[in-house]
Amino acid sequence: MQAENKKINATITAVGMYVPDKILDNKYFESIVDTTDEWIVSRTGIKERRIIENGASSDMAAFAIKDLLSTTNIKPEEIDVIIVATVTPDMFFPATACLVQEKIGAKNAWGFDLSAACSGFLFALQTGAALIQSGAYKKVIVVGSDKMSSITDYTDRNNCILFGDAASAVLLEPTSDLRYGIKDSLLFCDGSGKDVLHMKAGGSLYPATKETVEKRWHYIYQEGKTVFKAAVKGMADVSYEIMKKNGLKPEDVAYLVPHQANLRIIDATAERMGISRDKVMINIDKYGNTTAATIPLCLTEYYRNGKVKKGDNLILAAFGAGYTWGSIYLTWSID
Ligand code: UT7
């Protein structure tokens, strides 16, 4: 139900980001596991990732939101809702959104966490957009924040080279100018992917015990090759589908904004869409896979570098644990 039956879109009106100072480069990984800079760059595209030394996902989310607010005249108490996409909440409860609410002083907001791994930002963005379109809320913060270093096994060369820590946020507000904002989404989940990408213990299925710790079940488990194949198909198909559904040709799309898990998955998606590399947002080389933060981090950096313009059509796309995957089509509205 929309306010006064007047159609409105939800649109991104501000962006912000936080990346920790500490850098782990590929040389560092050469010193802790059996790997090489050449292997990591050629198989993943990653050169560096950031690690937070003091603090948790709520701290990074709060820094990103403060960065966002500093670009606006909006006060924290004007925020209606905070949605935190994360698989690394500070703790099971209270929700990270509550901790963020306190840290930024959003005293009139409610909020919740959303768990959809690497698709978390897309799922949260669609949820936030629906809250705006309902007419009930005017200012919704969607933040992706993941401290992947807290669940990464730094003795597992298959996975430890992939992940980094970061947070990034967007503000959603209503617009009655329907040329702009979030226009369509295709989102999916399929629990049959649970066996090949998960963190097994610490939940109600396998509460923490000495045994779960010894079996390293509190770390990310990933069968890379299987996930890789599913990700290439999932992300490429859904990005192509959303273009087709909305009658978009490659020349109508200013940027593909892909989840940053592997440069080869990104390239395969762009190829399927018929989009050249210069129209793909990429920062995996600097940050690795920061799970829910990758897509807003790309949006923030490219916008601040003057590369995204008002009126640009963007296709956001992600694939991750669950499986979860999807794409969102939006038209950028910030000058
Ligand atoms: O964001 C959530 C979704 N996740 C993803 O999208 C990640 C999907 N998967 C991937 O990105 C890739 O599968 C990886 C980057 C994880 C691995 O790349 P790959 O080309 O699929 O390599 P592989 O797993 O087939 O391994 C190839 C070889 C293996 O050696 P053998 O069995 O051929 O002798 C691995 O043991 O590379 C070896 N290997 C490494 N070698 C050097 C695995 N990790 C490393 C390493 N350094 N860090």
PDB file of C-alpha atoms in Angstrom, residues 303 308 310 332-335:
ATOM      1  CA  TYR A 303      30.453   7.821  -7.100  1.00  0.00           C
ATOM      2  CA  VAL A 308      28.648   7.501 -11.645  1.00  0.00           C
ATOM      3  CA  LYS A 310      22.675  11.061 -12.225  1.00  0.00           C
ATOM      4  CA  TRP A 332      21.191   6.640 -10.001  1.00  0.00           C
ATOM      5  CA  SER A 333      19.707   9.881  -8.679  1.00  0.00           C
ATOM      6  CA  ILE A 334      22.555  11.671  -6.870  1.00  0.00           C
ATOM      7  CA  ASP A 335      24.052  14.664  -8.711  1.00  0.00           C
TER       8      ASP A 335
END
